[in-house]
Amino acid sequence: DSADGQRLAGSLLQHVADIRSGEGRSGVTTGFLALDRVIGGYRPGELVVVAARPGMGKTVFGIASARASAAGDASDPATGEIAVRSRHSVGFFSLEVGEAQTAARFVADQARAMGRIIPYGALVRGDLSERHDGDLKRAADVLASLPIRSAFRPGQTLAMLDARVEAWALAGARSGRPLAVVFVDYLKFLKATDRYKGNRNLEIGEITGGLKELAARRGICVVLLCQLNRQVEGRQERKPTLSDLRDSGEIEQDADAVLMLYREAYYLRAAGRPEDEDRLHACRNDLDVIVEKNRVGECVTVRLWCDVATSSVRDPGGAGTGVTR
């Protein structure tokens, strides 16, 4: 029908015009320009899946992305002062790791963004000398000013998660920073209903379908972290593919984008072969984000800079990768 065609064309043109004028909503930044260019940022109504084997840095990626998105990644590297605040807020469900450890990761990442090294592990243990006190306070103060909302209760159902998201959305609207993206760390700790009890594939489908529906209904992006199955470890080529998604193809079906994380240095370090030392040194901070599904662009690999010790991820050569001690 020509009328439907005209309506669709007019809607698209208006959408583009609204975004250009600042009145519409496009994707908010992932915190990584290289990745924004590929997937268009975190877009309202979409489900983005970030998947990896243990040790690859799922939580590191999630926390660094959440902090950078909330900050607009526009803080002064020397002082940590935020020059241009983002116009949105971010939610973070930490369902595996408790509040103290999650806070330590956020603070370590913020300190690194300010050009200071405060190891995450030392923060958790409280093993810091007094010389770190000033940097720690400045990083914590900046972090406290960011529009990040968090929850730490494992065993959340979709209904519980939705209720918390609704509260965050209301708070964001009141503050003038609408909720734009919510991270869920991670899939294993979300609880399905009893409808498909005993069938994990269908339970996973219920959860991912519910998160996709929540994203559409709330007009936010949901970033779901999940674990890949063990078959990756049994291959000579350990870069993951879509077939490595654990338990269910429903994850791939419901996701608008699937990002798989891979750190070659993790496997080289584990192997401990002397002949790999040069390669290990060269790739020690490499984090490959393998875009295996992308509704708005091509599927490529984006290389980022990562330091697990300070829970930090950056664009290569970005702020905070050259730091002072």
PDB file of C-alpha atoms in Angstrom:
ATOM      1  CA  ASP A   1       0.000   0.000   0.000  1.00  0.00           C
ATOM      2  CA  SER A   2       1.504   3.342  -1.067  1.00  0.00           C
ATOM      3  CA  ALA A   3       0.064   5.127   1.980  1.00  0.00           C
ATOM      4  CA  ASP A   4       1.924   2.712   4.283  1.00  0.00           C
ATOM      5  CA  GLY A   5       5.110   3.275   2.289  1.00  0.00           C
ATOM      6  CA  GLN A   6       4.783   7.028   2.600  1.00  0.00           C
ATOM      7  CA  ARG A   7       4.138   6.739   6.333  1.00  0.00           C
ATOM      8  CA  LEU A   8       7.181   4.521   6.864  1.00  0.00           C
ATOM      9  CA  ALA A   9       9.411   6.774   4.765  1.00  0.00           C
ATOM     10  CA  GLY A  10       8.162   9.872   6.560  1.00  0.00           C
ATOM     11  CA  SER A  11       8.692   8.224   9.952  1.00  0.00           C
ATOM     12  CA  LEU A  12      12.276   7.333   9.077  1.00  0.00           C
ATOM     13  CA  LEU A  13      13.081  10.825   7.787  1.00  0.00           C
ATOM     14  CA  GLN A  14      11.606  12.361  10.943  1.00  0.00           C
ATOM     15  CA  HIS A  15      13.632   9.937  13.085  1.00  0.00           C
ATOM     16  CA  VAL A  16      16.872  11.013  11.401  1.00  0.00           C
ATOM     17  CA  ALA A  17      15.934  14.708  11.680  1.00  0.00           C
ATOM     18  CA  ASP A  18      15.090  14.334  15.385  1.00  0.00           C
ATOM     19  CA  ILE A  19      18.424  12.725  16.157  1.00  0.00           C
ATOM     20  CA  ARG A  20      20.333  15.401  14.247  1.00  0.00           C
ATOM     21  CA  SER A  21      18.479  18.147  16.102  1.00  0.00           C
ATOM     22  CA  GLY A  22      19.078  16.488  19.460  1.00  0.00           C
ATOM     23  CA  GLU A  23      15.373  15.934  20.063  1.00  0.00           C
ATOM     24  CA  GLY A  24      15.419  12.242  19.264  1.00  0.00           C
ATOM     25  CA  ARG A  25      17.261   9.408  20.977  1.00  0.00           C
ATOM     26  CA  SER A  26      19.973   7.479  19.232  1.00  0.00           C
ATOM     27  CA  GLY A  27      22.328   5.115  20.996  1.00  0.00           C
ATOM     28  CA  VAL A  28      24.221   6.356  24.047  1.00  0.00           C
ATOM     29  CA  THR A  29      27.943   5.727  24.116  1.00  0.00           C
ATOM     30  CA  THR A  30      29.364   2.375  25.147  1.00  0.00           C
ATOM     31  CA  GLY A  31      32.331   4.370  26.419  1.00  0.00           C
ATOM     32  CA  PHE A  32      34.426   3.090  23.522  1.00  0.00           C
ATOM     33  CA  LEU A  33      34.406   5.095  20.310  1.00  0.00           C
ATOM     34  CA  ALA A  34      35.683   2.173  18.244  1.00  0.00           C
ATOM     35  CA  LEU A  35      32.765   0.020  19.381  1.00  0.00           C
ATOM     36  CA  ASP A  36      30.212   2.852  19.032  1.00  0.00           C
ATOM     37  CA  ARG A  37      31.129   3.115  15.364  1.00  0.00           C
ATOM     38  CA  VAL A  38      30.292  -0.558  14.812  1.00  0.00           C
ATOM     39  CA  ILE A  39      27.088  -1.112  16.825  1.00  0.00           C
ATOM     40  CA  GLY A  40      25.815   2.466  17.084  1.00  0.00           C
ATOM     41  CA  GLY A  41      26.153   2.616  20.870  1.00  0.00           C
ATOM     42  CA  TYR A  42      23.569   1.278  23.294  1.00  0.00           C
ATOM     43  CA  ARG A  43      20.283   1.867  21.496  1.00  0.00           C
ATOM     44  CA  PRO A  44      16.834   2.138  23.125  1.00  0.00           C
ATOM     45  CA  GLY A  45      14.719  -1.003  22.916  1.00  0.00           C
ATOM     46  CA  GLU A  46      17.645  -3.302  22.228  1.00  0.00           C
ATOM     47  CA  LEU A  47      19.231  -6.257  24.019  1.00  0.00           C
ATOM     48  CA  VAL A  48      23.027  -6.429  23.802  1.00  0.00           C
ATOM     49  CA  VAL A  49      24.665  -9.663  24.936  1.00  0.00           C
ATOM     50  CA  VAL A  50      28.293  -9.651  26.122  1.00  0.00           C
ATOM     51  CA  ALA A  51      29.584 -13.215  26.362  1.00  0.00           C
ATOM     52  CA  ALA A  52      32.899 -14.760  27.353  1.00  0.00           C
ATOM     53  CA  ARG A  53      34.619 -17.579  29.194  1.00  0.00           C
ATOM     54  CA  PRO A  54      35.695 -16.972  32.810  1.00  0.00           C
ATOM     55  CA  GLY A  55      38.814 -14.815  33.030  1.00  0.00           C
ATOM     56  CA  MET A  56      38.167 -12.905  29.815  1.00  0.00           C
ATOM     57  CA  GLY A  57      36.846  -9.806  31.605  1.00  0.00           C
ATOM     58  CA  LYS A  58      33.031  -9.758  31.372  1.00  0.00           C
ATOM     59  CA  THR A  59      32.599  -7.828  34.619  1.00  0.00           C
ATOM     60  CA  VAL A  60      35.614  -5.619  33.868  1.00  0.00           C
ATOM     61  CA  PHE A  61      34.078  -4.701  30.515  1.00  0.00           C
ATOM     62  CA  GLY A  62      30.628  -4.140  32.003  1.00  0.00           C
ATOM     63  CA  ILE A  63      31.835  -1.876  34.800  1.00  0.00           C
ATOM     64  CA  ALA A  64      34.195   0.131  32.583  1.00  0.00           C
ATOM     65  CA  SER A  65      31.462   0.579  29.973  1.00  0.00           C
ATOM     66  CA  ALA A  66      28.842   1.563  32.565  1.00  0.00           C
ATOM     67  CA  ARG A  67      31.119   4.147  34.191  1.00  0.00           C
ATOM     68  CA  ALA A  68      32.267   5.630  30.895  1.00  0.00           C
ATOM     69  CA  SER A  69      28.720   5.786  29.542  1.00  0.00           C
ATOM     70  CA  ALA A  70      27.469   7.528  32.684  1.00  0.00           C
ATOM     71  CA  ALA A  71      30.363   9.998  32.583  1.00  0.00           C
ATOM     72  CA  GLY A  72      30.180  10.604  28.876  1.00  0.00           C
ATOM     73  CA  ASP A  73      33.895   9.750  29.187  1.00  0.00           C
ATOM     74  CA  ALA A  74      34.595  13.476  29.371  1.00  0.00           C
ATOM     75  CA  SER A  75      36.500  13.784  32.641  1.00  0.00           C
ATOM     76  CA  ASP A  76      39.804  15.636  32.833  1.00  0.00           C
ATOM     77  CA  PRO A  77      42.552  12.952  33.103  1.00  0.00           C
ATOM     78  CA  ALA A  78      44.556  15.080  35.549  1.00  0.00           C
ATOM     79  CA  THR A  79      41.861  16.127  38.006  1.00  0.00           C
ATOM     80  CA  GLY A  80      38.960  13.789  37.292  1.00  0.00           C
ATOM     81  CA  GLU A  81      36.677  16.812  36.968  1.00  0.00           C
ATOM     82  CA  ILE A  82      33.833  16.097  34.551  1.00  0.00           C
ATOM     83  CA  ALA A  83      33.822  18.737  31.824  1.00  0.00           C
ATOM     84  CA  VAL A  84      30.643  17.666  30.030  1.00  0.00           C
ATOM     85  CA  ARG A  85      28.128  15.538  31.915  1.00  0.00           C
ATOM     86  CA  SER A  86      26.178  12.913  30.053  1.00  0.00           C
ATOM     87  CA  ARG A  87      22.458  13.482  29.625  1.00  0.00           C
ATOM     88  CA  HIS A  88      21.430  10.024  30.791  1.00  0.00           C
ATOM     89  CA  SER A  89      21.739   7.669  33.744  1.00  0.00           C
ATOM     90  CA  VAL A  90      22.909   4.061  33.902  1.00  0.00           C
ATOM     91  CA  GLY A  91      21.758   1.075  35.972  1.00  0.00           C
ATOM     92  CA  PHE A  92      23.969  -1.828  37.041  1.00  0.00           C
ATOM     93  CA  PHE A  93      22.727  -5.132  38.465  1.00  0.00           C
ATOM     94  CA  SER A  94      25.651  -6.982  40.071  1.00  0.00           C
ATOM     95  CA  LEU A  95      24.057 -10.363  40.764  1.00  0.00           C
ATOM     96  CA  GLU A  96      27.251 -12.362  41.357  1.00  0.00           C
ATOM     97  CA  VAL A  97      29.632  -9.934  43.084  1.00  0.00           C
ATOM     98  CA  GLY A  98      28.682  -8.024  46.231  1.00  0.00           C
ATOM     99  CA  GLU A  99      28.545  -4.288  46.786  1.00  0.00           C
ATOM    100  CA  ALA A 100      32.061  -3.855  48.234  1.00  0.00           C
ATOM    101  CA  GLN A 101      33.785  -5.661  45.360  1.00  0.00           C
ATOM    102  CA  THR A 102      31.683  -3.922  42.728  1.00  0.00           C
ATOM    103  CA  ALA A 103      32.417  -0.528  44.281  1.00  0.00           C
ATOM    104  CA  ALA A 104      36.133  -1.355  44.345  1.00  0.00           C
ATOM    105  CA  ARG A 105      36.067  -2.127  40.621  1.00  0.00           C
ATOM    106  CA  PHE A 106      34.258   1.114  39.811  1.00  0.00           C
ATOM    107  CA  VAL A 107      36.693   3.172  41.923  1.00  0.00           C
ATOM    108  CA  ALA A 108      39.754   1.460  40.433  1.00  0.00           C
ATOM    109  CA  ASP A 109      38.464   2.177  36.923  1.00  0.00           C
ATOM    110  CA  GLN A 110      37.670   5.799  37.782  1.00  0.00           C
ATOM    111  CA  ALA A 111      41.144   6.271  39.261  1.00  0.00           C
ATOM    112  CA  ARG A 112      42.662   4.913  36.069  1.00  0.00           C
ATOM    113  CA  ALA A 113      40.563   7.357  34.044  1.00  0.00           C
ATOM    114  CA  MET A 114      42.183  10.093  36.164  1.00  0.00           C
ATOM    115  CA  GLY A 115      45.668   8.782  35.411  1.00  0.00           C
ATOM    116  CA  ARG A 116      46.257   6.994  38.710  1.00  0.00           C
ATOM    117  CA  ILE A 117      46.795   3.301  39.439  1.00  0.00           C
ATOM    118  CA  ILE A 118      44.878   1.817  42.346  1.00  0.00           C
ATOM    119  CA  PRO A 119      44.694  -1.980  41.927  1.00  0.00           C
ATOM    120  CA  TYR A 120      41.252  -3.471  42.405  1.00  0.00           C
ATOM    121  CA  GLY A 121      42.611  -6.310  44.539  1.00  0.00           C
ATOM    122  CA  ALA A 122      44.356  -3.914  46.908  1.00  0.00           C
ATOM    123  CA  LEU A 123      41.105  -1.999  47.350  1.00  0.00           C
ATOM    124  CA  VAL A 124      39.196  -5.164  48.244  1.00  0.00           C
ATOM    125  CA  ARG A 125      41.872  -6.230  50.737  1.00  0.00           C
ATOM    126  CA  GLY A 126      42.271  -2.704  52.143  1.00  0.00           C
ATOM    127  CA  ASP A 127      45.968  -3.068  51.384  1.00  0.00           C
ATOM    128  CA  LEU A 128      46.740   0.522  50.367  1.00  0.00           C
ATOM    129  CA  SER A 129      49.425   2.842  51.662  1.00  0.00           C
ATOM    130  CA  GLU A 130      48.590   6.361  52.811  1.00  0.00           C
ATOM    131  CA  ARG A 131      50.072   7.780  49.602  1.00  0.00           C
ATOM    132  CA  HIS A 132      46.987   6.450  47.792  1.00  0.00           C
ATOM    133  CA  ASP A 133      44.549   8.270  50.081  1.00  0.00           C
ATOM    134  CA  GLY A 134      44.279  11.444  47.992  1.00  0.00           C
ATOM    135  CA  ASP A 135      43.804   9.577  44.718  1.00  0.00           C
ATOM    136  CA  LEU A 136      41.291   7.244  46.322  1.00  0.00           C
ATOM    137  CA  LYS A 137      39.194  10.103  47.689  1.00  0.00           C
ATOM    138  CA  ARG A 138      39.234  12.022  44.409  1.00  0.00           C
ATOM    139  CA  ALA A 139      38.218   8.927  42.432  1.00  0.00           C
ATOM    140  CA  ALA A 140      35.446   8.083  44.907  1.00  0.00           C
ATOM    141  CA  ASP A 141      34.148  11.680  44.839  1.00  0.00           C
ATOM    142  CA  VAL A 142      33.974  11.720  41.039  1.00  0.00           C
ATOM    143  CA  LEU A 143      32.309   8.311  40.967  1.00  0.00           C
ATOM    144  CA  ALA A 144      29.731   9.468  43.529  1.00  0.00           C
ATOM    145  CA  SER A 145      28.779  12.342  41.218  1.00  0.00           C
ATOM    146  CA  LEU A 146      27.985  10.049  38.286  1.00  0.00           C
ATOM    147  CA  PRO A 147      24.375   8.996  37.547  1.00  0.00           C
ATOM    148  CA  ILE A 148      24.933   5.289  38.192  1.00  0.00           C
ATOM    149  CA  ARG A 149      22.332   3.275  40.094  1.00  0.00           C
ATOM    150  CA  SER A 150      23.099  -0.219  41.328  1.00  0.00           C
ATOM    151  CA  ALA A 151      21.578  -3.327  42.912  1.00  0.00           C
ATOM    152  CA  PHE A 152      23.325  -6.392  44.339  1.00  0.00           C
ATOM    153  CA  ARG A 153      20.762  -9.076  45.144  1.00  0.00           C
ATOM    154  CA  PRO A 154      21.239 -12.471  43.422  1.00  0.00           C
ATOM    155  CA  GLY A 155      18.283 -14.614  42.392  1.00  0.00           C
ATOM    156  CA  GLN A 156      16.367 -11.714  40.858  1.00  0.00           C
ATOM    157  CA  THR A 157      13.303 -12.605  38.836  1.00  0.00           C
ATOM    158  CA  LEU A 158      12.348 -10.569  35.786  1.00  0.00           C
ATOM    159  CA  ALA A 159       9.488  -9.029  37.764  1.00  0.00           C
ATOM    160  CA  MET A 160      11.869  -7.922  40.530  1.00  0.00           C
ATOM    161  CA  LEU A 161      14.329  -6.542  38.022  1.00  0.00           C
ATOM    162  CA  ASP A 162      11.568  -4.694  36.175  1.00  0.00           C
ATOM    163  CA  ALA A 163      10.340  -3.084  39.397  1.00  0.00           C
ATOM    164  CA  ARG A 164      13.832  -1.817  40.176  1.00  0.00           C
ATOM    165  CA  VAL A 165      14.262  -0.514  36.624  1.00  0.00           C
ATOM    166  CA  GLU A 166      10.967   1.350  36.966  1.00  0.00           C
ATOM    167  CA  ALA A 167      12.215   3.028  40.152  1.00  0.00           C
ATOM    168  CA  TRP A 168      15.486   3.969  38.466  1.00  0.00           C
ATOM    169  CA  ALA A 169      13.606   5.359  35.458  1.00  0.00           C
ATOM    170  CA  LEU A 170      11.447   7.558  37.702  1.00  0.00           C
ATOM    171  CA  ALA A 171      14.497   8.822  39.580  1.00  0.00           C
ATOM    172  CA  GLY A 172      16.286   9.509  36.306  1.00  0.00           C
ATOM    173  CA  ALA A 173      13.336  11.440  34.939  1.00  0.00           C
ATOM    174  CA  ARG A 174      13.180  13.586  38.094  1.00  0.00           C
ATOM    175  CA  SER A 175      16.899  14.359  37.869  1.00  0.00           C
ATOM    176  CA  GLY A 176      16.759  15.291  34.182  1.00  0.00           C
ATOM    177  CA  ARG A 177      18.931  12.327  33.235  1.00  0.00           C
ATOM    178  CA  PRO A 178      16.610   9.646  31.844  1.00  0.00           C
ATOM    179  CA  LEU A 179      17.632   6.041  32.320  1.00  0.00           C
ATOM    180  CA  ALA A 180      19.184   4.882  29.052  1.00  0.00           C
ATOM    181  CA  VAL A 181      21.028   1.627  29.669  1.00  0.00           C
ATOM    182  CA  VAL A 182      20.925  -1.160  32.254  1.00  0.00           C
ATOM    183  CA  PHE A 183      23.669  -3.769  32.732  1.00  0.00           C
ATOM    184  CA  VAL A 184      22.892  -7.236  34.135  1.00  0.00           C
ATOM    185  CA  ASP A 185      25.905  -9.172  35.486  1.00  0.00           C
ATOM    186  CA  TYR A 186      25.085 -11.915  34.785  1.00  0.00           C
ATOM    187  CA  LEU A 187      22.565 -14.292  33.169  1.00  0.00           C
ATOM    188  CA  LYS A 188      23.257 -17.296  35.422  1.00  0.00           C
ATOM    189  CA  PHE A 189      21.955 -15.429  38.470  1.00  0.00           C
ATOM    190  CA  LEU A 190      18.620 -14.381  36.977  1.00  0.00           C
ATOM    191  CA  LYS A 191      15.769 -16.615  38.096  1.00  0.00           C
ATOM    192  CA  ALA A 192      13.181 -17.908  35.640  1.00  0.00           C
ATOM    193  CA  THR A 193       9.581 -18.688  36.573  1.00  0.00           C
ATOM    194  CA  ASP A 194       8.425 -22.270  37.160  1.00  0.00           C
ATOM    195  CA  ARG A 195       6.783 -22.371  33.754  1.00  0.00           C
ATOM    196  CA  TYR A 196       9.680 -24.256  32.124  1.00  0.00           C
ATOM    197  CA  LYS A 197      11.233 -25.724  35.261  1.00  0.00           C
ATOM    198  CA  GLY A 198      13.753 -28.422  34.416  1.00  0.00           C
ATOM    199  CA  ASN A 199      14.301 -27.241  30.821  1.00  0.00           C
ATOM    200  CA  ARG A 200      17.211 -24.822  30.965  1.00  0.00           C
ATOM    201  CA  ASN A 201      17.030 -23.939  27.272  1.00  0.00           C
ATOM    202  CA  LEU A 202      13.449 -22.745  27.606  1.00  0.00           C
ATOM    203  CA  GLU A 203      14.222 -20.997  30.907  1.00  0.00           C
ATOM    204  CA  ILE A 204      17.012 -19.050  29.203  1.00  0.00           C
ATOM    205  CA  GLY A 205      14.645 -18.154  26.371  1.00  0.00           C
ATOM    206  CA  GLU A 206      12.097 -16.880  28.865  1.00  0.00           C
ATOM    207  CA  ILE A 207      14.720 -14.659  30.508  1.00  0.00           C
ATOM    208  CA  THR A 208      16.255 -13.235  27.332  1.00  0.00           C
ATOM    209  CA  GLY A 209      12.847 -12.729  25.749  1.00  0.00           C
ATOM    210  CA  GLY A 210      11.694 -10.979  28.906  1.00  0.00           C
ATOM    211  CA  LEU A 211      14.741  -8.697  28.928  1.00  0.00           C
ATOM    212  CA  LYS A 212      14.201  -7.834  25.280  1.00  0.00           C
ATOM    213  CA  GLU A 213      10.563  -6.987  26.022  1.00  0.00           C
ATOM    214  CA  LEU A 214      11.615  -4.905  29.045  1.00  0.00           C
ATOM    215  CA  ALA A 215      14.082  -2.949  26.916  1.00  0.00           C
ATOM    216  CA  ALA A 216      11.396  -2.183  24.328  1.00  0.00           C
ATOM    217  CA  ARG A 217       8.744  -1.267  26.898  1.00  0.00           C
ATOM    218  CA  ARG A 218      11.049   0.989  28.946  1.00  0.00           C
ATOM    219  CA  GLY A 219      12.826   2.518  25.972  1.00  0.00           C
ATOM    220  CA  ILE A 220      16.257   1.527  27.283  1.00  0.00           C
ATOM    221  CA  CYS A 221      19.087  -0.743  26.227  1.00  0.00           C
ATOM    222  CA  VAL A 222      19.690  -3.854  28.322  1.00  0.00           C
ATOM    223  CA  VAL A 223      23.264  -5.174  28.328  1.00  0.00           C
ATOM    224  CA  LEU A 224      23.276  -8.801  29.466  1.00  0.00           C
ATOM    225  CA  LEU A 225      26.532 -10.474  30.455  1.00  0.00           C
ATOM    226  CA  CYS A 226      26.669 -14.248  30.084  1.00  0.00           C
ATOM    227  CA  GLN A 227      29.109 -17.123  30.112  1.00  0.00           C
ATOM    228  CA  LEU A 228      30.158 -19.234  27.138  1.00  0.00           C
ATOM    229  CA  ASN A 229      30.235 -23.012  27.351  1.00  0.00           C
ATOM    230  CA  ARG A 230      33.376 -25.053  27.987  1.00  0.00           C
ATOM    231  CA  GLN A 231      33.820 -26.346  24.455  1.00  0.00           C
ATOM    232  CA  VAL A 232      35.933 -23.237  23.744  1.00  0.00           C
ATOM    233  CA  GLU A 233      38.670 -24.630  25.989  1.00  0.00           C
ATOM    234  CA  GLY A 234      38.908 -27.869  24.043  1.00  0.00           C
ATOM    235  CA  ARG A 235      39.768 -26.229  20.732  1.00  0.00           C
ATOM    236  CA  GLN A 236      43.127 -25.101  19.425  1.00  0.00           C
ATOM    237  CA  GLU A 237      41.455 -21.903  18.175  1.00  0.00           C
ATOM    238  CA  ARG A 238      39.891 -20.448  21.301  1.00  0.00           C
ATOM    239  CA  LYS A 239      38.276 -17.361  19.834  1.00  0.00           C
ATOM    240  CA  PRO A 240      34.560 -17.859  20.527  1.00  0.00           C
ATOM    241  CA  THR A 241      31.728 -18.022  18.025  1.00  0.00           C
ATOM    242  CA  LEU A 242      27.927 -17.896  18.287  1.00  0.00           C
ATOM    243  CA  SER A 243      27.773 -21.682  18.665  1.00  0.00           C
ATOM    244  CA  ASP A 244      29.588 -21.306  22.000  1.00  0.00           C
ATOM    245  CA  LEU A 245      26.677 -19.486  23.666  1.00  0.00           C
ATOM    246  CA  ARG A 246      25.757 -21.535  26.687  1.00  0.00           C
ATOM    247  CA  ASP A 247      22.493 -23.496  27.049  1.00  0.00           C
ATOM    248  CA  SER A 248      20.361 -21.949  24.337  1.00  0.00           C
ATOM    249  CA  GLY A 249      20.124 -20.533  20.853  1.00  0.00           C
ATOM    250  CA  GLU A 250      17.408 -18.278  22.261  1.00  0.00           C
ATOM    251  CA  ILE A 251      20.135 -15.887  23.410  1.00  0.00           C
ATOM    252  CA  GLU A 252      21.312 -15.353  19.846  1.00  0.00           C
ATOM    253  CA  GLN A 253      17.745 -15.045  18.577  1.00  0.00           C
ATOM    254  CA  ASP A 254      16.657 -12.399  21.102  1.00  0.00           C
ATOM    255  CA  ALA A 255      19.828 -10.287  21.036  1.00  0.00           C
ATOM    256  CA  ASP A 256      20.213  -7.298  18.740  1.00  0.00           C
ATOM    257  CA  ALA A 257      23.974  -7.472  19.139  1.00  0.00           C
ATOM    258  CA  VAL A 258      26.232 -10.226  20.470  1.00  0.00           C
ATOM    259  CA  LEU A 259      29.717  -9.213  21.622  1.00  0.00           C
ATOM    260  CA  MET A 260      32.214 -11.911  22.527  1.00  0.00           C
ATOM    261  CA  LEU A 261      35.301 -11.091  24.574  1.00  0.00           C
ATOM    262  CA  TYR A 262      38.690 -12.706  23.996  1.00  0.00           C
ATOM    263  CA  ARG A 263      42.085 -12.055  25.598  1.00  0.00           C
ATOM    264  CA  GLU A 264      44.933 -13.986  24.014  1.00  0.00           C
ATOM    265  CA  ALA A 265      47.191 -13.018  26.931  1.00  0.00           C
ATOM    266  CA  TYR A 266      45.037 -15.036  29.339  1.00  0.00           C
ATOM    267  CA  TYR A 267      45.767 -18.271  27.498  1.00  0.00           C
ATOM    268  CA  LEU A 268      49.440 -17.467  26.863  1.00  0.00           C
ATOM    269  CA  ARG A 269      49.965 -16.723  30.557  1.00  0.00           C
ATOM    270  CA  ALA A 270      48.186 -19.930  31.550  1.00  0.00           C
ATOM    271  CA  ALA A 271      50.353 -21.991  29.183  1.00  0.00           C
ATOM    272  CA  GLY A 272      53.558 -20.526  30.647  1.00  0.00           C
ATOM    273  CA  ARG A 273      55.755 -21.350  27.659  1.00  0.00           C
ATOM    274  CA  PRO A 274      59.055 -19.416  27.487  1.00  0.00           C
ATOM    275  CA  GLU A 275      58.750 -19.128  23.705  1.00  0.00           C
ATOM    276  CA  ASP A 276      55.521 -17.145  24.138  1.00  0.00           C
ATOM    277  CA  GLU A 277      57.028 -14.386  26.296  1.00  0.00           C
ATOM    278  CA  ASP A 278      57.493 -11.871  23.475  1.00  0.00           C
ATOM    279  CA  ARG A 279      53.969 -12.430  22.190  1.00  0.00           C
ATOM    280  CA  LEU A 280      52.571 -12.209  25.725  1.00  0.00           C
ATOM    281  CA  HIS A 281      54.297  -8.876  26.273  1.00  0.00           C
ATOM    282  CA  ALA A 282      52.956  -7.535  22.976  1.00  0.00           C
ATOM    283  CA  CYS A 283      49.326  -8.500  23.607  1.00  0.00           C
ATOM    284  CA  ARG A 284      49.111  -8.233  27.414  1.00  0.00           C
ATOM    285  CA  ASN A 285      46.598  -5.364  27.277  1.00  0.00           C
ATOM    286  CA  ASP A 286      44.629  -6.486  24.213  1.00  0.00           C
ATOM    287  CA  LEU A 287      40.913  -7.163  24.571  1.00  0.00           C
ATOM    288  CA  ASP A 288      39.193  -8.330  21.394  1.00  0.00           C
ATOM    289  CA  VAL A 289      35.476  -7.592  21.197  1.00  0.00           C
ATOM    290  CA  ILE A 290      34.257  -9.976  18.531  1.00  0.00           C
ATOM    291  CA  VAL A 291      30.965  -8.679  17.156  1.00  0.00           C
ATOM    292  CA  GLU A 292      29.208 -11.916  16.190  1.00  0.00           C
ATOM    293  CA  LYS A 293      25.757 -10.419  15.616  1.00  0.00           C
ATOM    294  CA  ASN A 294      24.928  -6.833  14.704  1.00  0.00           C
ATOM    295  CA  ARG A 295      21.537  -5.713  13.437  1.00  0.00           C
ATOM    296  CA  VAL A 296      22.800  -2.262  12.454  1.00  0.00           C
ATOM    297  CA  GLY A 297      26.157  -2.984  10.868  1.00  0.00           C
ATOM    298  CA  GLU A 298      28.845  -5.449   9.987  1.00  0.00           C
ATOM    299  CA  CYS A 299      30.333  -8.143  12.195  1.00  0.00           C
ATOM    300  CA  VAL A 300      33.969  -7.282  12.877  1.00  0.00           C
ATOM    301  CA  THR A 301      36.463  -7.492  15.722  1.00  0.00           C
ATOM    302  CA  VAL A 302      37.108  -4.326  17.736  1.00  0.00           C
ATOM    303  CA  ARG A 303      40.372  -4.266  19.661  1.00  0.00           C
ATOM    304  CA  LEU A 304      40.315  -2.398  22.965  1.00  0.00           C
ATOM    305  CA  TRP A 305      42.914  -1.787  25.669  1.00  0.00           C
ATOM    306  CA  CYS A 306      42.337  -3.629  28.950  1.00  0.00           C
ATOM    307  CA  ASP A 307      43.979  -3.782  32.355  1.00  0.00           C
ATOM    308  CA  VAL A 308      42.226  -6.361  34.516  1.00  0.00           C
ATOM    309  CA  ALA A 309      44.168  -5.333  37.646  1.00  0.00           C
ATOM    310  CA  THR A 310      42.530  -1.905  37.634  1.00  0.00           C
ATOM    311  CA  SER A 311      39.244  -3.113  36.096  1.00  0.00           C
ATOM    312  CA  SER A 312      39.794  -0.781  33.143  1.00  0.00           C
ATOM    313  CA  VAL A 313      38.929  -0.916  29.450  1.00  0.00           C
ATOM    314  CA  ARG A 314      39.663   1.887  26.984  1.00  0.00           C
ATOM    315  CA  ASP A 315      39.959   2.634  23.312  1.00  0.00           C
ATOM    316  CA  PRO A 316      43.559   1.952  22.267  1.00  0.00           C
ATOM    317  CA  GLY A 317      45.563   5.045  23.168  1.00  0.00           C
ATOM    318  CA  GLY A 318      42.568   6.519  25.018  1.00  0.00           C
ATOM    319  CA  ALA A 319      42.510   8.519  28.230  1.00  0.00           C
ATOM    320  CA  GLY A 320      43.841   6.594  31.182  1.00  0.00           C
ATOM    321  CA  THR A 321      45.975   4.100  29.230  1.00  0.00           C
ATOM    322  CA  GLY A 322      49.115   6.108  29.903  1.00  0.00           C
ATOM    323  CA  VAL A 323      49.140   6.584  33.640  1.00  0.00           C
ATOM    324  CA  THR A 324      51.295   7.753  36.493  1.00  0.00           C
ATOM    325  CA  ARG A 325      51.897   5.871  39.703  1.00  0.00           C
TER     326      ARG A 325
END
